[in-house]
PDB file of C-alpha atoms in Angstrom:
ATOM      1  CA  UNK A   1      -8.871  21.618  -0.981  1.00 51.00           C
ATOM      2  CA  UNK A   2     -11.292  24.567  -1.284  1.00 51.00           C
ATOM      3  CA  UNK A   3      -8.784  26.887  -3.026  1.00 56.00           C
ATOM      4  CA  UNK A   4      -8.578  24.053  -5.440  1.00 48.00           C
ATOM      5  CA  UNK A   5     -12.613  23.963  -5.987  1.00 52.00           C
ATOM      6  CA  UNK A   6     -12.617  27.569  -6.298  1.00 54.00           C
ATOM      7  CA  UNK A   7     -10.136  27.576  -8.969  1.00 52.00           C
ATOM      8  CA  UNK A   8     -12.621  25.258 -10.928  1.00 55.00           C
ATOM      9  CA  UNK A   9     -15.648  26.890  -9.708  1.00 56.00           C
ATOM     10  CA  UNK A  10     -17.170  23.874  -8.185  1.00 57.00           C
ATOM     11  CA  UNK A  11     -16.554  25.043  -4.182  1.00 53.00           C
ATOM     12  CA  UNK A  12     -20.034  25.354  -2.525  1.00 62.00           C
ATOM     13  CA  UNK A  13     -20.031  25.097   1.088  1.00 65.00           C
ATOM     14  CA  UNK A  14     -23.473  23.052   1.643  1.00 68.00           C
ATOM     15  CA  UNK A  15     -22.413  20.673  -1.096  1.00 65.00           C
ATOM     16  CA  UNK A  16     -18.722  20.120   0.297  1.00 59.00           C
ATOM     17  CA  UNK A  17     -20.487  19.242   3.949  1.00 66.00           C
ATOM     18  CA  UNK A  18     -23.068  16.644   2.531  1.00 66.00           C
ATOM     19  CA  UNK A  19     -20.086  15.370   0.621  1.00 65.00           C
ATOM     20  CA  UNK A  20     -18.075  15.020   3.718  1.00 64.00           C
ATOM     21  CA  UNK A  21     -21.088  13.510   5.846  1.00 69.00           C
ATOM     22  CA  UNK A  22     -21.862  10.837   3.045  1.00 71.00           C
ATOM     23  CA  UNK A  23     -18.321   9.776   2.903  1.00 66.00           C
ATOM     24  CA  UNK A  24     -17.648   9.881   6.685  1.00 70.00           C
ATOM     25  CA  UNK A  25     -17.096   6.102   8.282  1.00 81.00           C
ATOM     26  CA  UNK A  26     -15.090   6.647  11.690  1.00 82.00           C
ATOM     27  CA  UNK A  27     -13.733   3.374  11.422  1.00 88.00           C
ATOM     28  CA  UNK A  28     -12.268   4.404   7.983  1.00 91.00           C
ATOM     29  CA  UNK A  29     -10.779   8.190   9.093  1.00 91.00           C
ATOM     30  CA  UNK A  30      -7.347   7.897  10.651  1.00 95.00           C
ATOM     31  CA  UNK A  31      -5.925  11.189  12.015  1.00 94.00           C
ATOM     32  CA  UNK A  32      -2.699  12.453  11.061  1.00 96.00           C
ATOM     33  CA  UNK A  33      -0.276  13.479  14.156  1.00 94.00           C
ATOM     34  CA  UNK A  34       3.125  14.444  14.312  1.00 89.00           C
ATOM     35  CA  UNK A  35       4.625  15.285  18.033  1.00 90.00           C
ATOM     36  CA  UNK A  36       1.392  15.551  19.404  1.00 92.00           C
ATOM     37  CA  UNK A  37      -0.118  17.893  16.829  1.00 93.00           C
ATOM     38  CA  UNK A  38      -2.785  17.277  14.714  1.00 95.00           C
ATOM     39  CA  UNK A  39      -2.008  17.768  10.776  1.00 96.00           C
ATOM     40  CA  UNK A  40      -4.236  16.071   8.900  1.00 94.00           C
ATOM     41  CA  UNK A  41      -6.617  13.246   7.855  1.00 93.00           C
ATOM     42  CA  UNK A  42      -7.105  10.286   5.660  1.00 96.00           C
ATOM     43  CA  UNK A  43      -9.929   7.707   5.173  1.00 94.00           C
ATOM     44  CA  UNK A  44      -9.106   4.138   4.017  1.00 97.00           C
ATOM     45  CA  UNK A  45     -11.729   1.999   2.955  1.00 95.00           C
ATOM     46  CA  UNK A  46     -11.587  -1.658   2.305  1.00 95.00           C
ATOM     47  CA  UNK A  47     -13.692  -3.137  -0.390  1.00 95.00           C
ATOM     48  CA  UNK A  48     -13.601  -6.721  -1.819  1.00 95.00           C
ATOM     49  CA  UNK A  49     -11.270  -6.440  -4.666  1.00 94.00           C
ATOM     50  CA  UNK A  50      -9.422  -3.202  -3.890  1.00 96.00           C
ATOM     51  CA  UNK A  51      -9.051  -0.369  -1.348  1.00 97.00           C
ATOM     52  CA  UNK A  52     -10.214   3.421  -1.676  1.00 96.00           C
ATOM     53  CA  UNK A  53      -8.085   6.587  -0.063  1.00 97.00           C
ATOM     54  CA  UNK A  54     -10.371   9.722   0.135  1.00 92.00           C
ATOM     55  CA  UNK A  55     -10.157  12.758   2.186  1.00 90.00           C
ATOM     56  CA  UNK A  56      -6.608  13.019   2.200  1.00 93.00           C
ATOM     57  CA  UNK A  57      -5.775  16.324   3.766  1.00 91.00           C
ATOM     58  CA  UNK A  58      -2.942  17.546   5.295  1.00 93.00           C
ATOM     59  CA  UNK A  59      -2.522  21.077   6.654  1.00 92.00           C
ATOM     60  CA  UNK A  60      -0.670  23.485   4.363  1.00 89.00           C
ATOM     61  CA  UNK A  61       2.655  23.983   6.999  1.00 91.00           C
ATOM     62  CA  UNK A  62       2.757  20.043   7.214  1.00 91.00           C
ATOM     63  CA  UNK A  63       2.847  20.050   3.201  1.00 90.00           C
ATOM     64  CA  UNK A  64       5.785  19.575   1.017  1.00 90.00           C
ATOM     65  CA  UNK A  65       7.888  17.919   3.722  1.00 92.00           C
ATOM     66  CA  UNK A  66       7.534  14.328   2.943  1.00 94.00           C
ATOM     67  CA  UNK A  67       4.887  13.619   5.622  1.00 95.00           C
ATOM     68  CA  UNK A  68       2.260  12.596   2.988  1.00 95.00           C
ATOM     69  CA  UNK A  69       4.427  10.404   1.310  1.00 96.00           C
ATOM     70  CA  UNK A  70       5.154   8.732   4.853  1.00 96.00           C
ATOM     71  CA  UNK A  71       1.757   8.144   5.175  1.00 97.00           C
ATOM     72  CA  UNK A  72       0.576   7.194   1.622  1.00 97.00           C
ATOM     73  CA  UNK A  73       3.521   4.757   1.828  1.00 97.00           C
ATOM     74  CA  UNK A  74       2.374   3.091   5.345  1.00 97.00           C
ATOM     75  CA  UNK A  75      -1.363   2.500   3.722  1.00 97.00           C
ATOM     76  CA  UNK A  76       0.191   0.739   0.772  1.00 96.00           C
ATOM     77  CA  UNK A  77       2.319  -1.668   2.434  1.00 95.00           C
ATOM     78  CA  UNK A  78      -0.452  -2.569   4.868  1.00 95.00           C
ATOM     79  CA  UNK A  79      -2.267  -4.778   1.964  1.00 94.00           C
ATOM     80  CA  UNK A  80       0.646  -4.616  -0.594  1.00 93.00           C
ATOM     81  CA  UNK A  81      -0.891  -7.301  -3.057  1.00 92.00           C
ATOM     82  CA  UNK A  82      -4.353  -5.138  -2.966  1.00 95.00           C
ATOM     83  CA  UNK A  83      -5.037  -2.461  -5.877  1.00 97.00           C
ATOM     84  CA  UNK A  84      -5.842   1.304  -4.486  1.00 98.00           C
ATOM     85  CA  UNK A  85      -8.083   3.743  -6.249  1.00 97.00           C
ATOM     86  CA  UNK A  86      -8.594   7.306  -5.640  1.00 97.00           C
ATOM     87  CA  UNK A  87      -9.900  10.474  -7.317  1.00 94.00           C
ATOM     88  CA  UNK A  88      -8.354  13.628  -7.622  1.00 93.00           C
ATOM     89  CA  UNK A  89      -9.417  17.066  -8.502  1.00 89.00           C
ATOM     90  CA  UNK A  90      -8.620  18.010 -12.050  1.00 87.00           C
ATOM     91  CA  UNK A  91      -5.890  20.411 -12.115  1.00 85.00           C
ATOM     92  CA  UNK A  92      -4.671  19.453  -8.793  1.00 88.00           C
ATOM     93  CA  UNK A  93      -0.991  19.491  -7.932  1.00 88.00           C
ATOM     94  CA  UNK A  94      -1.979  16.236  -5.461  1.00 92.00           C
ATOM     95  CA  UNK A  95      -1.856  14.050  -8.944  1.00 95.00           C
ATOM     96  CA  UNK A  96       1.652  14.603  -9.453  1.00 95.00           C
ATOM     97  CA  UNK A  97       1.972  12.967  -5.927  1.00 95.00           C
ATOM     98  CA  UNK A  98       0.251  10.192  -6.737  1.00 97.00           C
ATOM     99  CA  UNK A  99       1.807   9.476 -10.039  1.00 97.00           C
ATOM    100  CA  UNK A 100       5.146   9.950  -8.391  1.00 96.00           C
ATOM    101  CA  UNK A 101       4.174   6.966  -5.860  1.00 96.00           C
ATOM    102  CA  UNK A 102       2.989   4.721  -8.693  1.00 96.00           C
ATOM    103  CA  UNK A 103      -0.353   5.078  -9.466  1.00 97.00           C
ATOM    104  CA  UNK A 104      -1.756   5.219 -12.889  1.00 97.00           C
ATOM    105  CA  UNK A 105      -4.492   7.106 -14.412  1.00 97.00           C
ATOM    106  CA  UNK A 106      -7.519   5.104 -15.390  1.00 97.00           C
ATOM    107  CA  UNK A 107     -10.041   7.468 -16.383  1.00 97.00           C
ATOM    108  CA  UNK A 108     -12.008  10.771 -15.925  1.00 96.00           C
ATOM    109  CA  UNK A 109     -15.074  12.229 -14.482  1.00 91.00           C
ATOM    110  CA  UNK A 110     -16.458  15.746 -15.132  1.00 85.00           C
ATOM    111  CA  UNK A 111     -14.242  17.293 -12.508  1.00 83.00           C
ATOM    112  CA  UNK A 112     -11.878  14.307 -11.326  1.00 89.00           C
ATOM    113  CA  UNK A 113      -9.121  12.231 -12.266  1.00 95.00           C
ATOM    114  CA  UNK A 114      -9.272   8.650 -11.224  1.00 96.00           C
ATOM    115  CA  UNK A 115      -6.224   6.714 -10.647  1.00 98.00           C
ATOM    116  CA  UNK A 116      -5.509   3.214  -9.584  1.00 98.00           C
ATOM    117  CA  UNK A 117      -2.101   1.784  -7.761  1.00 97.00           C
ATOM    118  CA  UNK A 118      -1.626  -1.877  -8.833  1.00 95.00           C
ATOM    119  CA  UNK A 119      -0.551  -3.329  -5.672  1.00 89.00           C
ATOM    120  CA  UNK A 120       2.517  -5.203  -5.332  1.00 82.00           C
ATOM    121  CA  UNK A 121       2.726  -9.109  -5.571  1.00 68.00           C
ATOM    122  CA  UNK A 122       5.183 -11.480  -4.275  1.00 60.00           C
ATOM    123  CA  UNK A 123       8.376 -12.588  -6.633  1.00 55.00           C
TER     124      UNK A 123
END
């Protein structure tokens, strides 16, 4: 994440720590492991009308192998009828990842793109 924040002139270690502390809820965070090795984390927060994904990080060595998609698909399958929202730093390659997974751009903030996955409803 640091490289992407530096690219847009937004990396500030103190600000980053403060944001992570503010968003940290041990019940929402999940560790991502493969064969006993810690490779990342993701937070999933349930709200009354939607779910929110944030802090989805994978070690660089784990990226590009499909692991992120496996984790994302598992999260989406937990409550398939509920929309899922997230924010992506502008110009981040993560935007393409979420678009391929069916997320739609719903808005923009100063530094972030806002996405939503509409959910799947039974036929």
